[in-house]
Amino acid sequence: MASTSNVESLDDVRRRANHDLLVRCGREEKSYRCEVCSKQFSELGNLTSHIRTHTGEKPYRCEECSRQFSQLSSLKKHMRTHTGEKPYRCEECSRQFSQLGDLKKHMRTHTGEKPYKCEECSRQFSRQSHLKTHMRTHTGEKPYRCEECSRQFSLLGDLKKHMRTHTGEKPYRCEECSKQFSRLDNLKTHMRTHTGEKSYKCEKCSRHFRTMSQLKNHIKTHTGEKLYRCDECSRQFRTPSHLKSHLWTHTGEKPYRCEECSKQFSQQSHLKTHMRTHTGEKPHKCEDCSRQFSQLSHLKRHMQTHTGEKPYMCEECSRQFSQLGGLKSHMLTHTGEKPYRCEECSRQFSKLGDLKRHMQTHKSEKPLMG
């Protein structure tokens, strides 16, 4: 039976194999050459490290997480993920990095260098990973798949955002009102309701908007584009939300309910306007006399008292009126219609004001009690 001292350990076998491989590599004119791939090195240590790319040997082990590396320099770089050390500093903005490669990539944000070019559309990128991601717009590749609903995405970030529709996670919180959001861009858009910032400008009329979608919808008021059509009445709308609100006029649905009086509305804007009857808010102010109104339409009607504008004209006698209601009342003088009826004596009137004045005659006729 052989003694234990004669038994060759696994480390001994590995060392001997590496030594044999080095011997086979040979030495020519002080140059060390790898027999596997013919790459040459000036120092034996560099050849030794290189050979591990062929053998797969990883002798350097991280004490923190047990991850192993083939080269000592790779272990040293990895250790910075545990220590937080960032020895590479940008001279332009003082930002620091743990890896030299990350600093080099960052420097392109200052120099504008974009060395990676798309062969399909010639678009250029500062990072190879950005080019790789961009190429999926040409190939249609969607490597990231949702385990819940099997929907696929070209970007890992898009998959992560999508997963929140299943988990309900809302990691982004507004510091002003504590409202939470599942996406950072939604939080940024929301913050503009507090700051009043309107970054998106219409080139046609210089009007500003908080979101790109609002600007896009507004631009359709200039182009007249109406892509969304009601199947019930063929009326067309600029946005899907406007079509959706319109459809409720056919179904009778009123999903927006006032918490104060339980009155319901088919459109959110109508509920918002109605709420001012409870809050007393009058956001629309006349620049001429400072009178304030709860609705924009009321302000527009009022402005006609200053401008003298009378856009509503009677087809029968050409008389003009500043308000539509005035024209409608006037038209009754031509039709003879008397829609307002006294409940006491059944007498009828063409104007509501005439009925109200008439009702006073009945109040004076009633004897006093007691």
Tab-separated table of C-alpha atoms in Angstrom:
chain	number	residue	atom	x	y	z
A	1	MET	CA	0.000	0.000	0.000
A	2	ALA	CA	1.479	3.370	-0.966
A	3	SER	CA	2.160	5.938	1.737
A	4	THR	CA	0.181	9.187	1.809
A	5	SER	CA	3.354	11.135	1.106
A	6	ASN	CA	3.565	9.559	-2.333
A	7	VAL	CA	-0.051	10.449	-3.235
A	8	GLU	CA	-0.144	13.430	-5.631
A	9	SER	CA	-2.674	16.094	-4.562
A	10	LEU	CA	-5.060	17.893	-6.973
A	11	ASP	CA	-3.045	21.105	-6.540
A	12	ASP	CA	0.146	19.210	-7.395
A	13	VAL	CA	-1.470	17.820	-10.541
A	14	ARG	CA	-2.674	21.312	-11.544
A	15	ARG	CA	0.764	22.837	-10.934
A	16	ARG	CA	2.485	20.081	-12.887
A	17	ALA	CA	0.026	20.474	-15.796
A	18	ASN	CA	0.636	24.198	-15.892
A	19	HIS	CA	4.393	23.637	-15.738
A	20	ASP	CA	4.247	21.137	-18.598
A	21	LEU	CA	2.177	23.600	-20.639
A	22	LEU	CA	4.733	26.329	-19.978
A	23	VAL	CA	7.555	24.023	-21.025
A	24	ARG	CA	5.691	23.191	-24.223
A	25	CYS	CA	5.213	26.902	-24.886
A	26	GLY	CA	9.002	27.277	-25.061
A	27	ARG	CA	11.092	30.392	-25.046
A	28	GLU	CA	12.328	32.038	-28.215
A	29	GLU	CA	14.460	35.201	-28.120
A	30	LYS	CA	13.242	36.063	-24.598
A	31	SER	CA	9.620	35.820	-25.807
A	32	TYR	CA	7.118	33.481	-24.178
A	33	ARG	CA	4.649	31.965	-26.633
A	34	CYS	CA	1.346	30.207	-25.937
A	35	GLU	CA	1.171	26.950	-27.892
A	36	VAL	CA	-2.628	26.962	-27.781
A	37	CYS	CA	-3.280	30.294	-29.531
A	38	SER	CA	0.262	31.453	-30.480
A	39	LYS	CA	-0.059	34.679	-28.518
A	40	GLN	CA	3.361	35.929	-27.311
A	41	PHE	CA	4.437	37.573	-24.051
A	42	SER	CA	7.628	39.275	-22.849
A	43	GLU	CA	7.265	38.004	-19.283
A	44	LEU	CA	6.681	34.521	-17.935
A	45	GLY	CA	4.105	35.774	-15.398
A	46	ASN	CA	1.954	37.241	-18.138
A	47	LEU	CA	2.037	33.965	-20.027
A	48	THR	CA	1.083	32.103	-16.845
A	49	SER	CA	-1.948	34.390	-16.360
A	50	HIS	CA	-2.916	34.047	-20.010
A	51	ILE	CA	-2.851	30.235	-19.910
A	52	ARG	CA	-5.697	30.340	-17.369
A	53	THR	CA	-7.983	31.619	-20.128
A	54	HIS	CA	-7.486	28.185	-21.709
A	55	THR	CA	-7.484	26.019	-18.548
A	56	GLY	CA	-10.319	27.910	-16.806
A	57	GLU	CA	-8.325	27.990	-13.577
A	58	LYS	CA	-9.449	30.715	-11.105
A	59	PRO	CA	-7.004	30.713	-8.176
A	60	TYR	CA	-7.961	34.141	-6.739
A	61	ARG	CA	-10.979	34.047	-4.414
A	62	CYS	CA	-12.924	36.949	-2.878
A	63	GLU	CA	-13.139	36.565	0.923
A	64	GLU	CA	-16.396	38.563	1.012
A	65	CYS	CA	-18.590	36.677	-1.513
A	66	SER	CA	-16.430	33.683	-2.546
A	67	ARG	CA	-16.412	34.710	-6.205
A	68	GLN	CA	-13.289	33.479	-8.016
A	69	PHE	CA	-11.064	35.108	-10.630
A	70	SER	CA	-8.319	33.996	-12.990
A	71	GLN	CA	-6.214	37.113	-12.423
A	72	LEU	CA	-5.203	39.007	-9.292
A	73	SER	CA	-5.948	42.354	-10.991
A	74	SER	CA	-9.529	41.199	-11.622
A	75	LEU	CA	-9.936	40.322	-7.945
A	76	LYS	CA	-8.589	43.748	-6.915
A	77	LYS	CA	-11.080	45.507	-9.191
A	78	HIS	CA	-13.906	43.334	-7.876
A	79	MET	CA	-13.033	44.165	-4.240
A	80	ARG	CA	-14.022	47.778	-4.922
A	81	THR	CA	-17.648	46.648	-5.148
A	82	HIS	CA	-17.353	45.748	-1.446
A	83	THR	CA	-15.138	48.619	-0.221
A	84	GLY	CA	-16.843	51.321	-2.311
A	85	GLU	CA	-13.447	52.647	-3.384
A	86	LYS	CA	-13.556	54.868	-6.482
A	87	PRO	CA	-9.974	55.766	-7.448
A	88	TYR	CA	-10.738	57.109	-10.945
A	89	ARG	CA	-11.887	60.734	-11.021
A	90	CYS	CA	-13.253	62.777	-13.935
A	91	GLU	CA	-11.283	66.024	-14.374
A	92	GLU	CA	-14.314	67.748	-15.911
A	93	CYS	CA	-17.025	67.186	-13.282
A	94	SER	CA	-15.174	65.430	-10.390
A	95	ARG	CA	-17.399	62.358	-10.610
A	96	GLN	CA	-15.578	59.238	-9.382
A	97	PHE	CA	-15.571	55.650	-10.630
A	98	SER	CA	-14.377	52.288	-9.348
A	99	GLN	CA	-13.255	51.069	-12.798
A	100	LEU	CA	-11.032	52.794	-15.353
A	101	GLY	CA	-13.290	51.544	-18.166
A	102	ASP	CA	-16.300	53.257	-16.565
A	103	LEU	CA	-14.369	56.548	-16.408
A	104	LYS	CA	-13.456	56.232	-20.100
A	105	LYS	CA	-17.106	55.651	-21.016
A	106	HIS	CA	-18.195	58.611	-18.863
A	107	MET	CA	-15.658	60.935	-20.544
A	108	ARG	CA	-17.605	60.537	-23.790
A	109	THR	CA	-20.470	62.514	-22.201
A	110	HIS	CA	-18.057	65.484	-22.166
A	111	THR	CA	-16.249	64.901	-25.475
A	112	GLY	CA	-19.368	63.817	-27.384
A	113	GLU	CA	-17.447	60.898	-28.873
A	114	LYS	CA	-19.661	58.164	-30.300
A	115	PRO	CA	-17.410	55.402	-31.650
A	116	TYR	CA	-20.109	52.744	-32.087
A	117	LYS	CA	-22.073	53.045	-35.319
A	118	CYS	CA	-25.226	51.195	-36.428
A	119	GLU	CA	-24.692	49.587	-39.831
A	120	GLU	CA	-28.438	49.763	-40.572
A	121	CYS	CA	-29.213	53.451	-40.028
A	122	SER	CA	-25.783	55.013	-39.309
A	123	ARG	CA	-26.872	56.219	-35.868
A	124	GLN	CA	-23.922	56.464	-33.479
A	125	PHE	CA	-23.568	55.640	-29.790
A	126	SER	CA	-21.055	56.336	-27.024
A	127	ARG	CA	-21.335	52.801	-25.596
A	128	GLN	CA	-21.330	49.394	-27.228
A	129	SER	CA	-24.158	48.253	-24.933
A	130	HIS	CA	-26.307	51.145	-26.233
A	131	LEU	CA	-25.635	50.065	-29.815
A	132	LYS	CA	-26.528	46.470	-28.942
A	133	THR	CA	-29.824	47.601	-27.415
A	134	HIS	CA	-30.541	49.878	-30.397
A	135	MET	CA	-30.035	47.002	-32.857
A	136	ARG	CA	-33.188	45.381	-31.447
A	137	THR	CA	-35.228	48.152	-33.093
A	138	HIS	CA	-34.061	46.698	-36.411
A	139	THR	CA	-34.135	42.988	-35.550
A	140	GLY	CA	-37.341	43.126	-33.483
A	141	GLU	CA	-35.635	40.993	-30.838
A	142	LYS	CA	-37.400	40.989	-27.443
A	143	PRO	CA	-35.324	38.818	-25.114
A	144	TYR	CA	-37.007	39.828	-21.859
A	145	ARG	CA	-40.251	37.950	-21.111
A	146	CYS	CA	-42.812	38.536	-18.344
A	147	GLU	CA	-43.446	35.314	-16.399
A	148	GLU	CA	-46.955	36.489	-15.487
A	149	CYS	CA	-48.487	37.318	-18.869
A	150	SER	CA	-45.781	36.256	-21.376
A	151	ARG	CA	-45.459	39.768	-22.795
A	152	GLN	CA	-41.976	40.380	-24.191
A	153	PHE	CA	-39.708	43.440	-24.134
A	154	SER	CA	-36.538	44.546	-25.890
A	155	LEU	CA	-35.182	46.301	-22.762
A	156	LEU	CA	-34.734	44.858	-19.270
A	157	GLY	CA	-35.787	48.214	-17.792
A	158	ASP	CA	-39.096	48.048	-19.662
A	159	LEU	CA	-39.751	44.564	-18.266
A	160	LYS	CA	-39.039	45.793	-14.720
A	161	LYS	CA	-41.466	48.710	-15.180
A	162	HIS	CA	-44.085	46.361	-16.624
A	163	MET	CA	-43.774	43.940	-13.668
A	164	ARG	CA	-45.097	46.676	-11.388
A	165	THR	CA	-48.468	46.381	-13.159
A	166	HIS	CA	-48.637	42.899	-11.642
A	167	THR	CA	-47.059	43.593	-8.229
A	168	GLY	CA	-48.683	46.994	-7.696
A	169	GLU	CA	-45.310	48.341	-6.529
A	170	LYS	CA	-45.008	52.139	-6.545
A	171	PRO	CA	-41.452	52.997	-5.516
A	172	TYR	CA	-41.480	56.651	-6.611
A	173	ARG	CA	-43.011	59.040	-4.037
A	174	CYS	CA	-43.803	62.740	-4.364
A	175	GLU	CA	-42.177	64.724	-1.530
A	176	GLU	CA	-44.888	67.395	-1.790
A	177	CYS	CA	-48.111	65.369	-1.472
A	178	SER	CA	-46.900	61.778	-0.824
A	179	LYS	CA	-48.590	60.430	-3.940
A	180	GLN	CA	-46.776	57.355	-5.234
A	181	PHE	CA	-46.011	56.184	-8.768
A	182	SER	CA	-44.812	52.982	-10.415
A	183	ARG	CA	-42.600	54.851	-12.917
A	184	LEU	CA	-40.061	57.642	-12.480
A	185	ASP	CA	-41.230	59.505	-15.601
A	186	ASN	CA	-44.780	59.575	-14.170
A	187	LEU	CA	-43.446	61.136	-10.947
A	188	LYS	CA	-41.519	63.753	-12.950
A	189	THR	CA	-44.670	64.634	-14.905
A	190	HIS	CA	-46.678	64.842	-11.656
A	191	MET	CA	-44.098	67.163	-10.039
A	192	ARG	CA	-44.943	69.783	-12.669
A	193	THR	CA	-48.389	70.122	-11.051
A	194	HIS	CA	-46.540	71.522	-8.028
A	195	THR	CA	-43.834	73.542	-9.804
A	196	GLY	CA	-46.083	74.791	-12.617
A	197	GLU	CA	-43.310	73.954	-15.094
A	198	LYS	CA	-44.458	73.662	-18.711
A	199	SER	CA	-41.470	72.464	-20.733
A	200	TYR	CA	-43.186	71.597	-23.995
A	201	LYS	CA	-43.816	74.515	-26.341
A	202	CYS	CA	-46.055	74.630	-29.419
A	203	GLU	CA	-44.123	76.096	-32.361
A	204	LYS	CA	-47.361	77.375	-33.936
A	205	CYS	CA	-48.779	79.485	-31.126
A	206	SER	CA	-46.055	79.414	-28.404
A	207	ARG	CA	-48.422	77.864	-25.886
A	208	HIS	CA	-46.660	75.693	-23.261
A	209	PHE	CA	-47.665	72.293	-21.843
A	210	ARG	CA	-46.565	70.082	-18.949
A	211	THR	CA	-46.387	66.820	-20.924
A	212	MET	CA	-45.469	65.769	-24.443
A	213	SER	CA	-48.820	64.001	-24.842
A	214	GLN	CA	-50.648	67.267	-24.048
A	215	LEU	CA	-48.561	69.063	-26.659
A	216	LYS	CA	-49.249	66.357	-29.270
A	217	ASN	CA	-52.988	66.591	-28.622
A	218	HIS	CA	-52.832	70.387	-28.830
A	219	ILE	CA	-50.988	70.326	-32.177
A	220	LYS	CA	-54.012	68.512	-33.640
A	221	THR	CA	-56.025	71.716	-33.052
A	222	HIS	CA	-53.755	73.318	-35.670
A	223	THR	CA	-53.696	70.397	-38.105
A	224	GLY	CA	-57.394	69.525	-37.644
A	225	GLU	CA	-56.403	65.856	-37.388
A	226	LYS	CA	-59.128	63.655	-35.870
A	227	LEU	CA	-58.197	59.989	-36.004
A	228	TYR	CA	-60.686	58.596	-33.502
A	229	ARG	CA	-64.213	57.955	-34.823
A	230	CYS	CA	-67.403	57.092	-32.952
A	231	ASP	CA	-69.074	54.000	-34.430
A	232	GLU	CA	-72.475	55.198	-33.199
A	233	CYS	CA	-72.689	58.616	-34.817
A	234	SER	CA	-69.474	58.884	-36.905
A	235	ARG	CA	-68.311	61.942	-34.986
A	236	GLN	CA	-64.491	62.172	-34.894
A	237	PHE	CA	-62.133	63.150	-32.082
A	238	ARG	CA	-58.497	64.112	-31.653
A	239	THR	CA	-57.713	61.847	-28.694
A	240	PRO	CA	-58.850	58.404	-27.446
A	241	SER	CA	-59.900	59.956	-24.119
A	242	HIS	CA	-62.215	62.427	-25.901
A	243	LEU	CA	-63.796	59.558	-27.836
A	244	LYS	CA	-64.192	57.544	-24.632
A	245	SER	CA	-65.928	60.466	-22.896
A	246	HIS	CA	-68.173	60.982	-25.925
A	247	LEU	CA	-69.250	57.315	-25.959
A	248	TRP	CA	-70.817	57.788	-22.550
A	249	THR	CA	-73.336	60.147	-24.166
A	250	HIS	CA	-74.617	57.068	-26.024
A	251	THR	CA	-74.445	54.609	-23.118
A	252	GLY	CA	-75.663	57.076	-20.473
A	253	GLU	CA	-72.766	56.087	-18.224
A	254	LYS	CA	-71.702	58.699	-15.668
A	255	PRO	CA	-68.607	57.367	-13.915
A	256	TYR	CA	-67.526	60.621	-12.223
A	257	ARG	CA	-69.341	61.249	-8.926
A	258	CYS	CA	-69.283	64.320	-6.684
A	259	GLU	CA	-68.317	63.382	-3.114
A	260	GLU	CA	-70.269	66.369	-1.751
A	261	CYS	CA	-73.724	65.906	-3.299
A	262	SER	CA	-73.458	62.565	-5.167
A	263	LYS	CA	-74.267	64.166	-8.525
A	264	GLN	CA	-72.732	62.183	-11.373
A	265	PHE	CA	-71.086	63.261	-14.626
A	266	SER	CA	-70.024	61.599	-17.852
A	267	GLN	CA	-66.792	63.622	-18.090
A	268	GLN	CA	-64.164	64.402	-15.478
A	269	SER	CA	-63.913	68.013	-16.667
A	270	HIS	CA	-67.627	68.453	-15.954
A	271	LEU	CA	-67.136	67.145	-12.403
A	272	LYS	CA	-64.180	69.501	-11.929
A	273	THR	CA	-66.292	72.470	-13.041
A	274	HIS	CA	-69.205	71.349	-10.831
A	275	MET	CA	-66.942	71.138	-7.732
A	276	ARG	CA	-66.523	74.899	-7.904
A	277	THR	CA	-70.177	75.264	-6.844
A	278	HIS	CA	-69.078	73.717	-3.517
A	279	THR	CA	-65.633	75.329	-3.142
A	280	GLY	CA	-66.636	78.745	-4.473
A	281	GLU	CA	-63.500	78.799	-6.620
A	282	LYS	CA	-63.584	81.289	-9.506
A	283	PRO	CA	-60.338	80.850	-11.460
A	284	HIS	CA	-61.363	82.834	-14.551
A	285	LYS	CA	-60.855	86.587	-14.141
A	286	CYS	CA	-61.888	89.445	-16.437
A	287	GLU	CA	-58.879	91.632	-17.267
A	288	ASP	CA	-61.119	94.679	-17.765
A	289	CYS	CA	-63.135	94.791	-14.539
A	290	SER	CA	-61.544	92.032	-12.384
A	291	ARG	CA	-64.852	90.184	-12.082
A	292	GLN	CA	-64.278	86.453	-11.579
A	293	PHE	CA	-66.128	83.407	-12.883
A	294	SER	CA	-66.197	79.694	-12.105
A	295	GLN	CA	-66.402	78.675	-15.778
A	296	LEU	CA	-64.473	79.862	-18.812
A	297	SER	CA	-67.658	79.987	-20.895
A	298	HIS	CA	-69.160	82.423	-18.372
A	299	LEU	CA	-66.115	84.676	-18.676
A	300	LYS	CA	-66.351	84.610	-22.492
A	301	ARG	CA	-70.006	85.659	-22.338
A	302	HIS	CA	-69.163	88.412	-19.883
A	303	MET	CA	-66.371	89.752	-22.105
A	304	GLN	CA	-68.959	90.568	-24.751
A	305	THR	CA	-70.322	93.245	-22.408
A	306	HIS	CA	-66.963	95.027	-22.803
A	307	THR	CA	-66.360	94.380	-26.491
A	308	GLY	CA	-69.961	94.924	-27.591
A	309	GLU	CA	-69.689	91.776	-29.718
A	310	LYS	CA	-73.013	90.246	-30.759
A	311	PRO	CA	-72.221	87.013	-32.601
A	312	TYR	CA	-75.765	85.535	-32.464
A	313	MET	CA	-78.084	86.826	-35.201
A	314	CYS	CA	-81.804	86.188	-35.715
A	315	GLU	CA	-82.485	84.703	-39.162
A	316	GLU	CA	-85.962	86.276	-39.211
A	317	CYS	CA	-85.280	89.943	-38.456
A	318	SER	CA	-81.454	90.163	-38.348
A	319	ARG	CA	-81.440	91.367	-34.760
A	320	GLN	CA	-78.191	90.440	-33.025
A	321	PHE	CA	-77.489	89.223	-29.497
A	322	SER	CA	-74.373	88.853	-27.363
A	323	GLN	CA	-75.538	85.534	-25.870
A	324	LEU	CA	-77.133	82.433	-27.331
A	325	GLY	CA	-79.735	82.430	-24.564
A	326	GLY	CA	-80.855	85.912	-25.615
A	327	LEU	CA	-81.308	84.777	-29.223
A	328	LYS	CA	-83.319	81.715	-28.154
A	329	SER	CA	-85.652	83.863	-26.039
A	330	HIS	CA	-86.060	86.326	-28.897
A	331	MET	CA	-86.945	83.556	-31.368
A	332	LEU	CA	-90.074	82.807	-29.313
A	333	THR	CA	-91.466	86.182	-30.432
A	334	HIS	CA	-91.439	84.847	-34.016
A	335	THR	CA	-92.674	81.321	-33.315
A	336	GLY	CA	-95.284	82.357	-30.753
A	337	GLU	CA	-94.130	79.519	-28.505
A	338	LYS	CA	-94.826	80.024	-24.794
A	339	PRO	CA	-92.985	77.284	-22.904
A	340	TYR	CA	-93.349	78.770	-19.398
A	341	ARG	CA	-96.674	77.940	-17.706
A	342	CYS	CA	-98.146	79.279	-14.452
A	343	GLU	CA	-99.095	76.458	-12.067
A	344	GLU	CA	-101.785	78.645	-10.459
A	345	CYS	CA	-103.819	79.808	-13.460
A	346	SER	CA	-102.289	77.949	-16.426
A	347	ARG	CA	-101.378	81.160	-18.185
A	348	GLN	CA	-98.364	80.772	-20.457
A	349	PHE	CA	-95.408	83.009	-21.208
A	350	SER	CA	-92.597	83.114	-23.756
A	351	LYS	CA	-89.989	84.272	-21.229
A	352	LEU	CA	-89.090	82.885	-17.800
A	353	GLY	CA	-88.734	86.417	-16.408
A	354	ASP	CA	-92.319	87.230	-17.479
A	355	LEU	CA	-93.592	84.116	-15.645
A	356	LYS	CA	-91.710	85.075	-12.475
A	357	ARG	CA	-93.185	88.606	-12.525
A	358	HIS	CA	-96.654	87.133	-13.110
A	359	MET	CA	-96.280	84.793	-10.091
A	360	GLN	CA	-95.977	87.850	-7.855
A	361	THR	CA	-99.619	88.721	-8.681
A	362	HIS	CA	-100.750	85.442	-7.141
A	363	LYS	CA	-98.731	86.012	-3.986
A	364	SER	CA	-100.479	89.374	-3.448
A	365	GLU	CA	-103.893	87.734	-3.936
A	366	LYS	CA	-103.410	85.181	-1.105
A	367	PRO	CA	-105.003	86.304	2.237
A	368	LEU	CA	-102.711	86.579	5.247
A	369	MET	CA	-103.135	83.731	7.800
A	370	GLY	CA	-103.766	84.246	11.520
